PDB file of C-alpha atoms (C1' of nucleotides) in Angstrom:
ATOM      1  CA  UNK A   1     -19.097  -5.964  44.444  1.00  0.00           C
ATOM      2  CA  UNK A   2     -18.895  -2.802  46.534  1.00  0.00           C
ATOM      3  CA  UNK A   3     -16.893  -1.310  49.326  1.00  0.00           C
ATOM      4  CA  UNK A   4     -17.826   2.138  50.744  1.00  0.00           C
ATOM      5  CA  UNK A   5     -16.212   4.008  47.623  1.00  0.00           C
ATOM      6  CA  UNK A   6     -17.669   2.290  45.099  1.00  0.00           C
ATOM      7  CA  UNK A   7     -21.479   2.706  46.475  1.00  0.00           C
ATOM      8  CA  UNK A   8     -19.909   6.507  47.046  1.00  0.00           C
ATOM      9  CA  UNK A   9     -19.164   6.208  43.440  1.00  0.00           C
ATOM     10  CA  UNK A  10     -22.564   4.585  41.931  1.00  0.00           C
ATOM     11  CA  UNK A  11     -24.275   7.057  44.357  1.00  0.00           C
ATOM     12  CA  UNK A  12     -22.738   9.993  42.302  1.00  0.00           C
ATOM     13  CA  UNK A  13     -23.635   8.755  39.183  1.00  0.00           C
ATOM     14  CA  UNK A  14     -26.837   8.181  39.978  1.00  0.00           C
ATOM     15  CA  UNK A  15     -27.711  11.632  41.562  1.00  0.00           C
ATOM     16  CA  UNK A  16     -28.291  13.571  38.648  1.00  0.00           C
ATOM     17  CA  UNK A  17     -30.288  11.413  36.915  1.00  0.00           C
ATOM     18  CA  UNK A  18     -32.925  10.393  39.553  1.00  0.00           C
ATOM     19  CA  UNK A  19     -32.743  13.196  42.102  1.00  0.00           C
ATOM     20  CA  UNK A  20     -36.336  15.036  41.569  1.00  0.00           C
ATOM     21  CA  UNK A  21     -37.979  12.124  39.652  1.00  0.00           C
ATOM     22  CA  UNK A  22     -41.190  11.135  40.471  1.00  0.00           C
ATOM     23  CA  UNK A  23     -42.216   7.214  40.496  1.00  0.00           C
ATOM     24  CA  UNK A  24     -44.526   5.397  38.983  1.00  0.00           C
ATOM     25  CA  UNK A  25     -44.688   2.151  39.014  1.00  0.00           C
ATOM     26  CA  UNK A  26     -42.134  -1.035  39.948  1.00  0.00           C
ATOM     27  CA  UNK A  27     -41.918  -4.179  38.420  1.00  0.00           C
ATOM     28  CA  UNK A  28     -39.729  -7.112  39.877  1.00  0.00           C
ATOM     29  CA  UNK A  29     -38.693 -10.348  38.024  1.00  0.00           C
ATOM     30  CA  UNK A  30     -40.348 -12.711  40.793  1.00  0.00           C
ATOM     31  CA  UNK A  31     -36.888 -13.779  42.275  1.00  0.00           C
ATOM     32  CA  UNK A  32     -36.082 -12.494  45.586  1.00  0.00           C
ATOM     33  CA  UNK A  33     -33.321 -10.696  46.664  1.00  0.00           C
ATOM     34  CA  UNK A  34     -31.340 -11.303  50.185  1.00  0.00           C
ATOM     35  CA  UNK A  35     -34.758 -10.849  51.822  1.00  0.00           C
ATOM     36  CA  UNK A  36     -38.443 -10.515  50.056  1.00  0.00           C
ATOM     37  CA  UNK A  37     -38.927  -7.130  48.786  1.00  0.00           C
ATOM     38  CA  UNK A  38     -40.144  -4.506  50.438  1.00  0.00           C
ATOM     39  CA  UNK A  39     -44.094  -2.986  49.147  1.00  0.00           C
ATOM     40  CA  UNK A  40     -43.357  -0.220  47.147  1.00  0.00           C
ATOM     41  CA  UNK A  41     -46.420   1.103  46.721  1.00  0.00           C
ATOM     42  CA  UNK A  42     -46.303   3.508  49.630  1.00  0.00           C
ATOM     43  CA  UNK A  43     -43.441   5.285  47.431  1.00  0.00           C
ATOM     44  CA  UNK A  44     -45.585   5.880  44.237  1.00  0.00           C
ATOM     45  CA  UNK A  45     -46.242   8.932  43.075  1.00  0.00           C
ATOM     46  CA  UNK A  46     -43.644  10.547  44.963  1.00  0.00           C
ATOM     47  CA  UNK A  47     -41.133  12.608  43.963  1.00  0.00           C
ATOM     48  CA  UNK A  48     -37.204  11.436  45.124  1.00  0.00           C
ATOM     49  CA  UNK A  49     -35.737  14.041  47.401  1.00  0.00           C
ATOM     50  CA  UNK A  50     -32.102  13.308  47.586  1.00  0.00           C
ATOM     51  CA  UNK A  51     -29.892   9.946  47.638  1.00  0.00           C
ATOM     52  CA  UNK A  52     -27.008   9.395  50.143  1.00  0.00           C
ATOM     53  CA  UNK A  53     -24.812   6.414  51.358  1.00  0.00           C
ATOM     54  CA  UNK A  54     -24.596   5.466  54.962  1.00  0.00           C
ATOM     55  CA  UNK A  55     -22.277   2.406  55.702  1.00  0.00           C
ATOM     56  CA  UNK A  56     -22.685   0.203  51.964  1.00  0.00           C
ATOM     57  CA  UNK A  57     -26.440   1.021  52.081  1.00  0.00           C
ATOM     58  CA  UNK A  58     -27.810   3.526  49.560  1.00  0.00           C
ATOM     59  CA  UNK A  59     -30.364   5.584  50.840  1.00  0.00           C
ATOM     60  CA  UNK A  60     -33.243   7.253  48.344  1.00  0.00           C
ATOM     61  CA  UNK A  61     -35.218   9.923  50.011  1.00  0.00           C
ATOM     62  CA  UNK A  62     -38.888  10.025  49.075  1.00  0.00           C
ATOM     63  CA  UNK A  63     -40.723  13.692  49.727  1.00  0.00           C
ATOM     64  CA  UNK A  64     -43.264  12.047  51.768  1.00  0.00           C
ATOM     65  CA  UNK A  65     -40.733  10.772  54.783  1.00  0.00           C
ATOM     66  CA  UNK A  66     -40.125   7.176  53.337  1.00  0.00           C
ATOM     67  CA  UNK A  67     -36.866   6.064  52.569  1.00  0.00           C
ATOM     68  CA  UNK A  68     -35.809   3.273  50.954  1.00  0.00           C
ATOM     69  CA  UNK A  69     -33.052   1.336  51.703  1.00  0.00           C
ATOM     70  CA  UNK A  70     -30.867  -0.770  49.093  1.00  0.00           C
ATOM     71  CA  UNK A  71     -27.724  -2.499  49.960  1.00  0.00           C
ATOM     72  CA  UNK A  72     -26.177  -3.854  46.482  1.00  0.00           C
ATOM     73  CA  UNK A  73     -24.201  -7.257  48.445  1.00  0.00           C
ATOM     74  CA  UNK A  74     -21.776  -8.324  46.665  1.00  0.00           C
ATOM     75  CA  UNK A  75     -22.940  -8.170  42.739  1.00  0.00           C
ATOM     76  CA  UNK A  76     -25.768  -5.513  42.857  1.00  0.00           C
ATOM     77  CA  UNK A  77     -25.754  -2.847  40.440  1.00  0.00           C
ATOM     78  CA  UNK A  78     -27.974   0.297  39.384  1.00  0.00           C
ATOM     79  CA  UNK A  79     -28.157   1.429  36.010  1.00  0.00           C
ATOM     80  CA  UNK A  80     -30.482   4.253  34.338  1.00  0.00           C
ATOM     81  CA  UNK A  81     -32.305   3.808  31.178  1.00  0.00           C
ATOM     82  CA  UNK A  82     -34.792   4.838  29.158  1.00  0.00           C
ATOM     83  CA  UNK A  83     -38.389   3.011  29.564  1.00  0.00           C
ATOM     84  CA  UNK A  84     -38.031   1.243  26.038  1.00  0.00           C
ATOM     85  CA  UNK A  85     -34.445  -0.334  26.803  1.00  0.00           C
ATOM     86  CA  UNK A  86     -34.347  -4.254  26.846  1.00  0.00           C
ATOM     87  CA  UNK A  87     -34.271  -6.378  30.227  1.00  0.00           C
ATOM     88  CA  UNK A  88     -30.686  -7.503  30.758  1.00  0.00           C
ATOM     89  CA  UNK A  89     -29.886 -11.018  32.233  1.00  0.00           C
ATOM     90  CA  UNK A  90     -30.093 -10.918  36.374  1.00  0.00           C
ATOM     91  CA  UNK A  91     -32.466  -7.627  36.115  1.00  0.00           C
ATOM     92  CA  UNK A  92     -34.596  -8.038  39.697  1.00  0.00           C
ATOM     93  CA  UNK A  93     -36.087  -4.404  40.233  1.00  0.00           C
ATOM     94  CA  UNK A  94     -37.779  -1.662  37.621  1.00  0.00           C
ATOM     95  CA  UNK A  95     -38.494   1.923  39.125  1.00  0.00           C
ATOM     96  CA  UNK A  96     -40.110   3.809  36.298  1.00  0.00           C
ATOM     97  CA  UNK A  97     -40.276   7.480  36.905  1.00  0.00           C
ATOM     98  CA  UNK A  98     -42.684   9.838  35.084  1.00  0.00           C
ATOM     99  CA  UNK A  99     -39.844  11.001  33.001  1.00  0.00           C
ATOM    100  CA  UNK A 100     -39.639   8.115  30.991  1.00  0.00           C
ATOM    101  CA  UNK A 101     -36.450   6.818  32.624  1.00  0.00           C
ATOM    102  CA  UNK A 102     -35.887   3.837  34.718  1.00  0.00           C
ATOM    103  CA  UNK A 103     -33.807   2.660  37.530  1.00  0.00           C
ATOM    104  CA  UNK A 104     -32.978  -0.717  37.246  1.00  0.00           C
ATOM    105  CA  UNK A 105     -31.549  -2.837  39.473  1.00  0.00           C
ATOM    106  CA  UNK A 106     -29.295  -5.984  38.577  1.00  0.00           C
ATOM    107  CA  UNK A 107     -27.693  -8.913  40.431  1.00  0.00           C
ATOM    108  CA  UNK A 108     -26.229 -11.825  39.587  1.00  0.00           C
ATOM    109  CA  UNK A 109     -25.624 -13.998  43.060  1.00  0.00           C
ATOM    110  CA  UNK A 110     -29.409 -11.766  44.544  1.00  0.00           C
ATOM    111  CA  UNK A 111     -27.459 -11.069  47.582  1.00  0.00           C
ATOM    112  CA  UNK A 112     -28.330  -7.857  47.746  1.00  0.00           C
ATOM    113  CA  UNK A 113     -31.895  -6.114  49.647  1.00  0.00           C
ATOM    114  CA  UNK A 114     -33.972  -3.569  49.763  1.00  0.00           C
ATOM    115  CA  UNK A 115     -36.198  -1.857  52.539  1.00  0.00           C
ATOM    116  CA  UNK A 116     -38.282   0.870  53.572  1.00  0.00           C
ATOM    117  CA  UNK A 117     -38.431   2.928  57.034  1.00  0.00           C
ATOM    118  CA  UNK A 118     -39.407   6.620  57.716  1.00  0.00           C
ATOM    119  CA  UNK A 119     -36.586   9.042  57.494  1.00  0.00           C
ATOM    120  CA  UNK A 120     -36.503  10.169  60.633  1.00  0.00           C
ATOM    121  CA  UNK A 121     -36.657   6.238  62.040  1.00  0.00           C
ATOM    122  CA  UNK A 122     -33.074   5.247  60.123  1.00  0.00           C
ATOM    123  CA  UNK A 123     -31.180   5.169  63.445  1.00  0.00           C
ATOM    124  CA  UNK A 124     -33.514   2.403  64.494  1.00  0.00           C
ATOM    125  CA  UNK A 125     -33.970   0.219  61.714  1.00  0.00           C
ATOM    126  CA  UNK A 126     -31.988  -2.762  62.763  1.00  0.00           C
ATOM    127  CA  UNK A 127     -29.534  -2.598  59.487  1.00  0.00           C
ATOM    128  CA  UNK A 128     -28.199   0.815  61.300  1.00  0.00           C
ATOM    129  CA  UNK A 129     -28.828   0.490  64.770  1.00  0.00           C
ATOM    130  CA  UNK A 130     -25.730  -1.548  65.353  1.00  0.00           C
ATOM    131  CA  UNK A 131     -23.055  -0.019  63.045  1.00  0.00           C
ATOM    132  CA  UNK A 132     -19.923   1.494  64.497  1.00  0.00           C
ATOM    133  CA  UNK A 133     -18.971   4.983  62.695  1.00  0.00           C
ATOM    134  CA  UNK A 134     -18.259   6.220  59.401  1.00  0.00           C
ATOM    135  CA  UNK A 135     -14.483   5.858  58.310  1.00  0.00           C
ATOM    136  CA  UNK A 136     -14.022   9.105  56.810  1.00  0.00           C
ATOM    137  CA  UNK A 137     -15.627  11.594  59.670  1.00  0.00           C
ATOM    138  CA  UNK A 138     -14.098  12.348  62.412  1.00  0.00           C
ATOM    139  CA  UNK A 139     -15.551  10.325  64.650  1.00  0.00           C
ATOM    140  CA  UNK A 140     -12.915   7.887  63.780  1.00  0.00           C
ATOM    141  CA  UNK A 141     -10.228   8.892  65.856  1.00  0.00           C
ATOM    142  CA  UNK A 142      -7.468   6.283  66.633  1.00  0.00           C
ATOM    143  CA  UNK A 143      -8.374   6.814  70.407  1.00  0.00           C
ATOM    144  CA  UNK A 144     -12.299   5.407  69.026  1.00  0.00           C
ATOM    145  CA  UNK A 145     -10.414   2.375  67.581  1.00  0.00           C
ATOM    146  CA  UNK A 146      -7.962   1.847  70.806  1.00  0.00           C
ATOM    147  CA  UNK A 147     -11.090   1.921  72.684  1.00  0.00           C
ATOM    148  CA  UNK A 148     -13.251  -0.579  70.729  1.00  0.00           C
ATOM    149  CA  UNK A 149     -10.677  -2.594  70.007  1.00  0.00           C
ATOM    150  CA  UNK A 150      -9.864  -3.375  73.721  1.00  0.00           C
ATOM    151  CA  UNK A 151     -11.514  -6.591  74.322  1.00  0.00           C
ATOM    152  CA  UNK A 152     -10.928  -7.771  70.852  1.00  0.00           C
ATOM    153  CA  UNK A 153      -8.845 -10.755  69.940  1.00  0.00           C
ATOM    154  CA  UNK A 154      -9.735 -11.319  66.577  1.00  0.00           C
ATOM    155  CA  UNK A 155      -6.966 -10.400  64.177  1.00  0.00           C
ATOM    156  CA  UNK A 156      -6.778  -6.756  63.231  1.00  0.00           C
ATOM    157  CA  UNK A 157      -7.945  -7.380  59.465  1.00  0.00           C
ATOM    158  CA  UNK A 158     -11.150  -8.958  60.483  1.00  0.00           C
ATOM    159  CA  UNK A 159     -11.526  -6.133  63.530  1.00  0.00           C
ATOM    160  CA  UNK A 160     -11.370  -3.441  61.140  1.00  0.00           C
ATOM    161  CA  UNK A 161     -13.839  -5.458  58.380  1.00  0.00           C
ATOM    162  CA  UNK A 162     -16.280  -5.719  62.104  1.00  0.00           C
ATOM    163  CA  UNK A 163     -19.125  -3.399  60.930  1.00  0.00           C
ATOM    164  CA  UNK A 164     -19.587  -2.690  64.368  1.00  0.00           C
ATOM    165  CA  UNK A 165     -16.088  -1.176  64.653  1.00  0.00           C
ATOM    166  CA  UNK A 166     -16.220   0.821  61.274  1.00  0.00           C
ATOM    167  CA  UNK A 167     -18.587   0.999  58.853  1.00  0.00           C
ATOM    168  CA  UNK A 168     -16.876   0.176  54.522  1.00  0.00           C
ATOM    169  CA  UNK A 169     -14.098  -1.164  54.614  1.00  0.00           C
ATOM    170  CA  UNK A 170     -14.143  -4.175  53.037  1.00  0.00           C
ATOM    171  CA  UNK A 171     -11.837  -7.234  52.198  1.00  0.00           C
ATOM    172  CA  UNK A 172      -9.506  -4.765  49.413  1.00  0.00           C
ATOM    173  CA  UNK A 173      -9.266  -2.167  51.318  1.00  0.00           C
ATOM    174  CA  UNK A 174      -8.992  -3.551  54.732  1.00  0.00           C
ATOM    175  CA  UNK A 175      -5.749  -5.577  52.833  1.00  0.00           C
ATOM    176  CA  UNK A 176      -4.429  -2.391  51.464  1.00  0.00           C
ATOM    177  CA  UNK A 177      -4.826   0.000  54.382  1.00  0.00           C
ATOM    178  CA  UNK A 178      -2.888  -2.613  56.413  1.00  0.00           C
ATOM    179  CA  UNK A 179      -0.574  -2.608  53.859  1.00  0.00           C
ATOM    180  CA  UNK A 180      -0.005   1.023  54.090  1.00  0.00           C
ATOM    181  CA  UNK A 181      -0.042   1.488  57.489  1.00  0.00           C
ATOM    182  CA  UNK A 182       3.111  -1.727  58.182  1.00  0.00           C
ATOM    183  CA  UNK A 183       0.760  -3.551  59.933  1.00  0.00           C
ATOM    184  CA  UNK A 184       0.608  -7.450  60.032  1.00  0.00           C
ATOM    185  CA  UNK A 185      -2.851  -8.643  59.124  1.00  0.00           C
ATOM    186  CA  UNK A 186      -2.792 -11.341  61.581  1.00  0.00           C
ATOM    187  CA  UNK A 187      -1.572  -9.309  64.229  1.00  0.00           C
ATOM    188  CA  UNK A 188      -4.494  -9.336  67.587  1.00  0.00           C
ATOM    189  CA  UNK A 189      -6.819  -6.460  67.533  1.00  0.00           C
ATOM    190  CA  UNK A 190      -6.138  -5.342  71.062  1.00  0.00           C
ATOM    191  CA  UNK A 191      -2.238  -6.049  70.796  1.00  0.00           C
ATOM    192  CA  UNK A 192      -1.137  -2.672  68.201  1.00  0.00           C
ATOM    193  CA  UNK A 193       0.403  -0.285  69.742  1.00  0.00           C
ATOM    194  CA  UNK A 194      -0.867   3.226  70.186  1.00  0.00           C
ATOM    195  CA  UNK A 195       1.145   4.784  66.931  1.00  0.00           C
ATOM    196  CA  UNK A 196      -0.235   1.870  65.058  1.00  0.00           C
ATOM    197  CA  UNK A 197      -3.784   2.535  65.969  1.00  0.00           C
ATOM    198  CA  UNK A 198      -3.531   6.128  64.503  1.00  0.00           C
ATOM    199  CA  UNK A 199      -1.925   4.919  61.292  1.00  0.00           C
ATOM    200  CA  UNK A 200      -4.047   2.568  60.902  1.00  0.00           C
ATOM    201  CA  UNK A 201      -6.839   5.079  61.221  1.00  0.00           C
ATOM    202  CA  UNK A 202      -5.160   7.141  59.212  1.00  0.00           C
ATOM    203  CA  UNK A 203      -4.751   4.951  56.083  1.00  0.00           C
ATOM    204  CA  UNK A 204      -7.974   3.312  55.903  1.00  0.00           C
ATOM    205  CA  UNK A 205      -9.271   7.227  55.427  1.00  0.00           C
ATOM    206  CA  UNK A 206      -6.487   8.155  52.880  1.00  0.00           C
ATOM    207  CA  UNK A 207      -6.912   4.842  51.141  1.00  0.00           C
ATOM    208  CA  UNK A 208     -10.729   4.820  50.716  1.00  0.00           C
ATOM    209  CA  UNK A 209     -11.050   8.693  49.859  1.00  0.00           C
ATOM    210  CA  UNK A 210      -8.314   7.996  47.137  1.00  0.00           C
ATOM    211  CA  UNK A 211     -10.484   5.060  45.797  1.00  0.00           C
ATOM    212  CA  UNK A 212     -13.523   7.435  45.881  1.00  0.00           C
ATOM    213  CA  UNK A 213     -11.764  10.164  43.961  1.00  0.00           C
ATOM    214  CA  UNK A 214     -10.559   7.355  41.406  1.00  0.00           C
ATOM    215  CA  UNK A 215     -14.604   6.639  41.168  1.00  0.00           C
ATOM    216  CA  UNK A 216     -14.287   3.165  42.931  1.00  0.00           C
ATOM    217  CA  UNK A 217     -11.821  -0.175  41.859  1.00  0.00           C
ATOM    218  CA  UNK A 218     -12.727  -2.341  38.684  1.00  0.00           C
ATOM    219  CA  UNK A 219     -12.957  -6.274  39.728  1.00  0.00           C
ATOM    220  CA  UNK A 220     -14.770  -8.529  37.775  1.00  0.00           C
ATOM    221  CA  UNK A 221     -18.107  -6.628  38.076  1.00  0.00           C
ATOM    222  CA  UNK A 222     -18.157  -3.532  39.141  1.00  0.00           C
ATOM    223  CA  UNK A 223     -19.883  -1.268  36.798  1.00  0.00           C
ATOM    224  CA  UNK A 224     -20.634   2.261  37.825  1.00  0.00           C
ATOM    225  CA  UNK A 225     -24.277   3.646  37.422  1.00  0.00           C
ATOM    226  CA  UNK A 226     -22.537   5.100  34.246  1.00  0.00           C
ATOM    227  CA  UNK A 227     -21.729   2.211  32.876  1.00  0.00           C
ATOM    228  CA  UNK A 228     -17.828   2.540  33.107  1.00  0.00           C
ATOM    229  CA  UNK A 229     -15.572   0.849  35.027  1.00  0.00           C
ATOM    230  CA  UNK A 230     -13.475   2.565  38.028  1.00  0.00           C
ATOM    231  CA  UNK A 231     -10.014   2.908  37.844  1.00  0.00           C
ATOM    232  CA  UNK A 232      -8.732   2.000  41.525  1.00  0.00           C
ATOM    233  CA  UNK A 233      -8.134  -1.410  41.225  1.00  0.00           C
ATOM    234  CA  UNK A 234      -5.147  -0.045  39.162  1.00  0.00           C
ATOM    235  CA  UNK A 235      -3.595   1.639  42.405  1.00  0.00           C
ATOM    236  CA  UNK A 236      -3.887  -2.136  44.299  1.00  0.00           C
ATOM    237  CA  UNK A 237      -0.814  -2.665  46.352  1.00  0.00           C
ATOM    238  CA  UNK A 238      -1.340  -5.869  48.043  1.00  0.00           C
ATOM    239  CA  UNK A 239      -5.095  -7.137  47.035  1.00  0.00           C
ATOM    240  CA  UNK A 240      -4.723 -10.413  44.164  1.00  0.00           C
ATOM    241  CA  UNK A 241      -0.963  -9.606  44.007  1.00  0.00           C
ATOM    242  CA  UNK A 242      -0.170 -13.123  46.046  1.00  0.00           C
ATOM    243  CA  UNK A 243       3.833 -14.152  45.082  1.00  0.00           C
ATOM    244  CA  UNK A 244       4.014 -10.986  43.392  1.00  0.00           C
ATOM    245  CA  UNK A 245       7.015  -8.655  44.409  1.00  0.00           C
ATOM    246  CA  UNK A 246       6.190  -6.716  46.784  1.00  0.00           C
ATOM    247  CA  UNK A 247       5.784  -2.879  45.377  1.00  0.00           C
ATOM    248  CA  UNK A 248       8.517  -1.724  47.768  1.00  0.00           C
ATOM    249  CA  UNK A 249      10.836  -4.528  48.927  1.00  0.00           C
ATOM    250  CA  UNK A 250      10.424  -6.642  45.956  1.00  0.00           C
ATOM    251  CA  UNK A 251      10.020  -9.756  47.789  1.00  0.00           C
ATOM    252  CA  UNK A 252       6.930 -12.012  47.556  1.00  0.00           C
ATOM    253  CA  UNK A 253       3.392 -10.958  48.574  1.00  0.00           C
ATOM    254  CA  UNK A 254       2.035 -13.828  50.872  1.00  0.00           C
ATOM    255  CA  UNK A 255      -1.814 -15.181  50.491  1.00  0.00           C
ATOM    256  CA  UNK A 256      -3.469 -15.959  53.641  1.00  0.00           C
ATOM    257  CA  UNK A 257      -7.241 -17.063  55.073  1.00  0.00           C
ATOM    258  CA  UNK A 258      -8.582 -14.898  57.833  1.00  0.00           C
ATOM    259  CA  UNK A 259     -12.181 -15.301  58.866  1.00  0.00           C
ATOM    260  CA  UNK A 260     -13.010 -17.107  55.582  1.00  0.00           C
ATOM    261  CA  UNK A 261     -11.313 -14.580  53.491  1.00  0.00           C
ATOM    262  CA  UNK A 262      -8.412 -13.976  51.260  1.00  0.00           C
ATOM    263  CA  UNK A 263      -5.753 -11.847  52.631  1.00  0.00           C
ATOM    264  CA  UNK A 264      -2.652 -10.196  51.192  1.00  0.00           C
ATOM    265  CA  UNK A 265       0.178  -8.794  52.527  1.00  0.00           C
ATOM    266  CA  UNK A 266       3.955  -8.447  52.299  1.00  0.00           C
ATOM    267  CA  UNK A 267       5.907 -10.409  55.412  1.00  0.00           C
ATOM    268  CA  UNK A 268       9.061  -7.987  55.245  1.00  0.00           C
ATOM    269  CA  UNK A 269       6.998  -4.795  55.070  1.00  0.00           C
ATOM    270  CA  UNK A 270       4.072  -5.994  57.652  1.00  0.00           C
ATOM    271  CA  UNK A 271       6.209  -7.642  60.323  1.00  0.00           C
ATOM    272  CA  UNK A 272       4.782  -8.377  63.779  1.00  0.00           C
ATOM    273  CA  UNK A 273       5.305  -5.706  66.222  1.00  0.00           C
TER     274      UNK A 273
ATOM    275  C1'  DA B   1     -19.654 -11.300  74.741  1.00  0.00           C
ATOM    276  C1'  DA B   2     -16.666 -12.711  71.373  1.00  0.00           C
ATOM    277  C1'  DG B   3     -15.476 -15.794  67.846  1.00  0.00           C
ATOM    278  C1'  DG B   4     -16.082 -19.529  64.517  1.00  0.00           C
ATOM    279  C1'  DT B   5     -18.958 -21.595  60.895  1.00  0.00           C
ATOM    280  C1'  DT B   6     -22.507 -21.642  57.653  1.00  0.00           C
ATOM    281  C1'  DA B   7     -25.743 -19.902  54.480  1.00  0.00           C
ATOM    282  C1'  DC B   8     -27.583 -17.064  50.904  1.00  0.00           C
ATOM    283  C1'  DC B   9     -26.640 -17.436  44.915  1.00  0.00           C
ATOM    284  C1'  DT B  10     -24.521 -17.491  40.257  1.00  0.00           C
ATOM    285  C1'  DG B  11     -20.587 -17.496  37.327  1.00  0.00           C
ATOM    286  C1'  DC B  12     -15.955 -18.192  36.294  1.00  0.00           C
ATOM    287  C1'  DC B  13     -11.545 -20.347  36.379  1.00  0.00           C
ATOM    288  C1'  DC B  14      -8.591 -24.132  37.211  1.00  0.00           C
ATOM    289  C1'  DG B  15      -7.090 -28.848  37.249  1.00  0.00           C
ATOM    290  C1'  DC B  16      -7.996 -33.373  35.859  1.00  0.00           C
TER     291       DC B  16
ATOM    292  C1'  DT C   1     -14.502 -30.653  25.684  1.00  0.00           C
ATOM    293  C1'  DG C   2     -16.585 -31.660  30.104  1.00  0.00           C
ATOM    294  C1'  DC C   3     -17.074 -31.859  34.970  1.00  0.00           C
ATOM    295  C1'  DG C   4     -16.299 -30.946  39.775  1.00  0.00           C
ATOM    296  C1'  DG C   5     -14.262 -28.047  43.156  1.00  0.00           C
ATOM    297  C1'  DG C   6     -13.031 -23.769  44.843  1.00  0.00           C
ATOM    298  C1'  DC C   7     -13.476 -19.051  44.893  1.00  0.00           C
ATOM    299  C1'  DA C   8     -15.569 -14.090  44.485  1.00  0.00           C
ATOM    300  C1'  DG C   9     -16.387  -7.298  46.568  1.00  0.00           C
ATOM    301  C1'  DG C  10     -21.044  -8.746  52.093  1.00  0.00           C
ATOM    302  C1'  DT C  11     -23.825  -9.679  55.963  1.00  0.00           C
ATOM    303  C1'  DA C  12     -26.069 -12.015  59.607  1.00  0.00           C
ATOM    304  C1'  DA C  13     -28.059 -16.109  61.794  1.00  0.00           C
ATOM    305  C1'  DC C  14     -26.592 -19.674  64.297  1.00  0.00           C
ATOM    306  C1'  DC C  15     -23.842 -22.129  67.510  1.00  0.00           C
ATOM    307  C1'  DT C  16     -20.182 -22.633  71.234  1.00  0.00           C
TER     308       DT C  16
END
DNA sequence: AAGGTTACCTGCCCGC
DNA sequence: TGCGGGCAGGTAACCT
């Protein structure tokens, strides 16, 4: 389900419901996840500090140092209710918080996972210890990408999908972002030229801080921790719109495979440079 | 080291 | 209507 803004997006609906609560007890539905769950019960009875996203990983705070660590893959979703509410089909995880509310945690394909490490220990866990940097700070710099890129002869839509290049952007957005910046999706990672490295840069932070402000893109799936659906997928230029006129030029929009997955772009608009 | 392939899992959509 | 194949937002373990 979720690029970087849509865990930005469950993330904010999430934080005023949960931030504070204390938990109590967690119940699972026997099926594992990715990996086998963490133990919980070093969490219990503590009280949730803060939640934050780093990469596509939510990250709950616990007041004693813990924090757990849930990535959602590609159908995982959160949702708070009260205690009494019905299980729902693909329900994995129940938090319960002394509140009376519950976080629950669903997923249909159970490719998403959980873990636990100590706060101050996140850098080292091996989900983090690898990952390039964060898209939208400004450690992503188009002479960071020039740099990293060097070596790389991949094509530039799976370089910039490379978690360890940049962290979130996923198969829309890395389609879209190309889109924006003129760049051919097949073109060689090390092969752009200077200018293109910095608009590149430049529109994979305009395009995913857009899609965060328009609370995340509605495919299929992707339910907010609200409930709703976001409102991005509206604002797609490129990604699903294969043979479709192209927004600007009018002429088709071209479906192709790269590294297993479906890309879209417009020939005329992202020609080879 | 970089790059390609495969696997994890369920549901949906399409063509026959 | 039913069935099989292909495909879906992600990641990482394998191999070469």
């Amino acid at each position: 389900m979720p690029e970087l803004p849509e865990v930005e997006t469950v993330i904010a609906g999430l934080k005023p419901q949960i931030t504070g609560a204390k938990l109590v007890s967690v119940s699972n539905s026997g099926k594992n996840l990715r990996y086998p769950l963490p133990n919980f019960s070093i969490l219990l009875q503590q009280h949730i500090q803060s939640v934050e996203r780093r990469a596509k990983y939510l990250l709950f705070h616990f007041e004693n140092g813990q924090t757990l660590i849930w990535h959602l893959g590609m159908t995982g979703q959160f949702h708070v209710l009260a205690q009494h509410q019905a299980k729902t089909k693909h329900e994995h995880v129940t938090l319960a918080f002394t509140d009376g509310n519950t976080l629950r945690y669903r997923d249909t394909r159970r490719f998403g996972y959980a873990g636990l490490c100590r706060t101050n220990d996140l850098d080292q866990h091996p989900w983090f210890a690898k990952l390039g940097v964060e898209p939208l700070l400004d450690d992503f710099s188009d002479d960071y990408l020039q740099n990293i890129l060097k070596t790389r002869k991949t094509s530039i839509k799976q370089a910039i999908m490379d978690n360890h290049v940049v962290v979130g952007v996923g198969n829309i957005y890395a389609s879209e972002s190309l889109f924006r910046a003129g760049i051919n999706p097949t073109q060689v990672a090390n092969s752009l030229k200077p200018k293109q490295y910095a608009l590149l840069v430049q529109h994979i932070k305009t395009v995913l801080a857009e899609a965060i402000e328009a609370g995340g893109s509605t495919i299929s799936d992707f339910v907010k921790a609200d409930g709703k659906p976001g409102y991005f997928a509206h604002s797609f230029q490129v990604y699903g719109r294969d043979k479709q006129p192209c927004l600007v030029c009018k002429k088709p929009i071209e479906k192709i495979v790269l590294g297993g997955r479906a890309s879209f772009f417009c020939p005329h608009c992202q020609p080879f440079k």
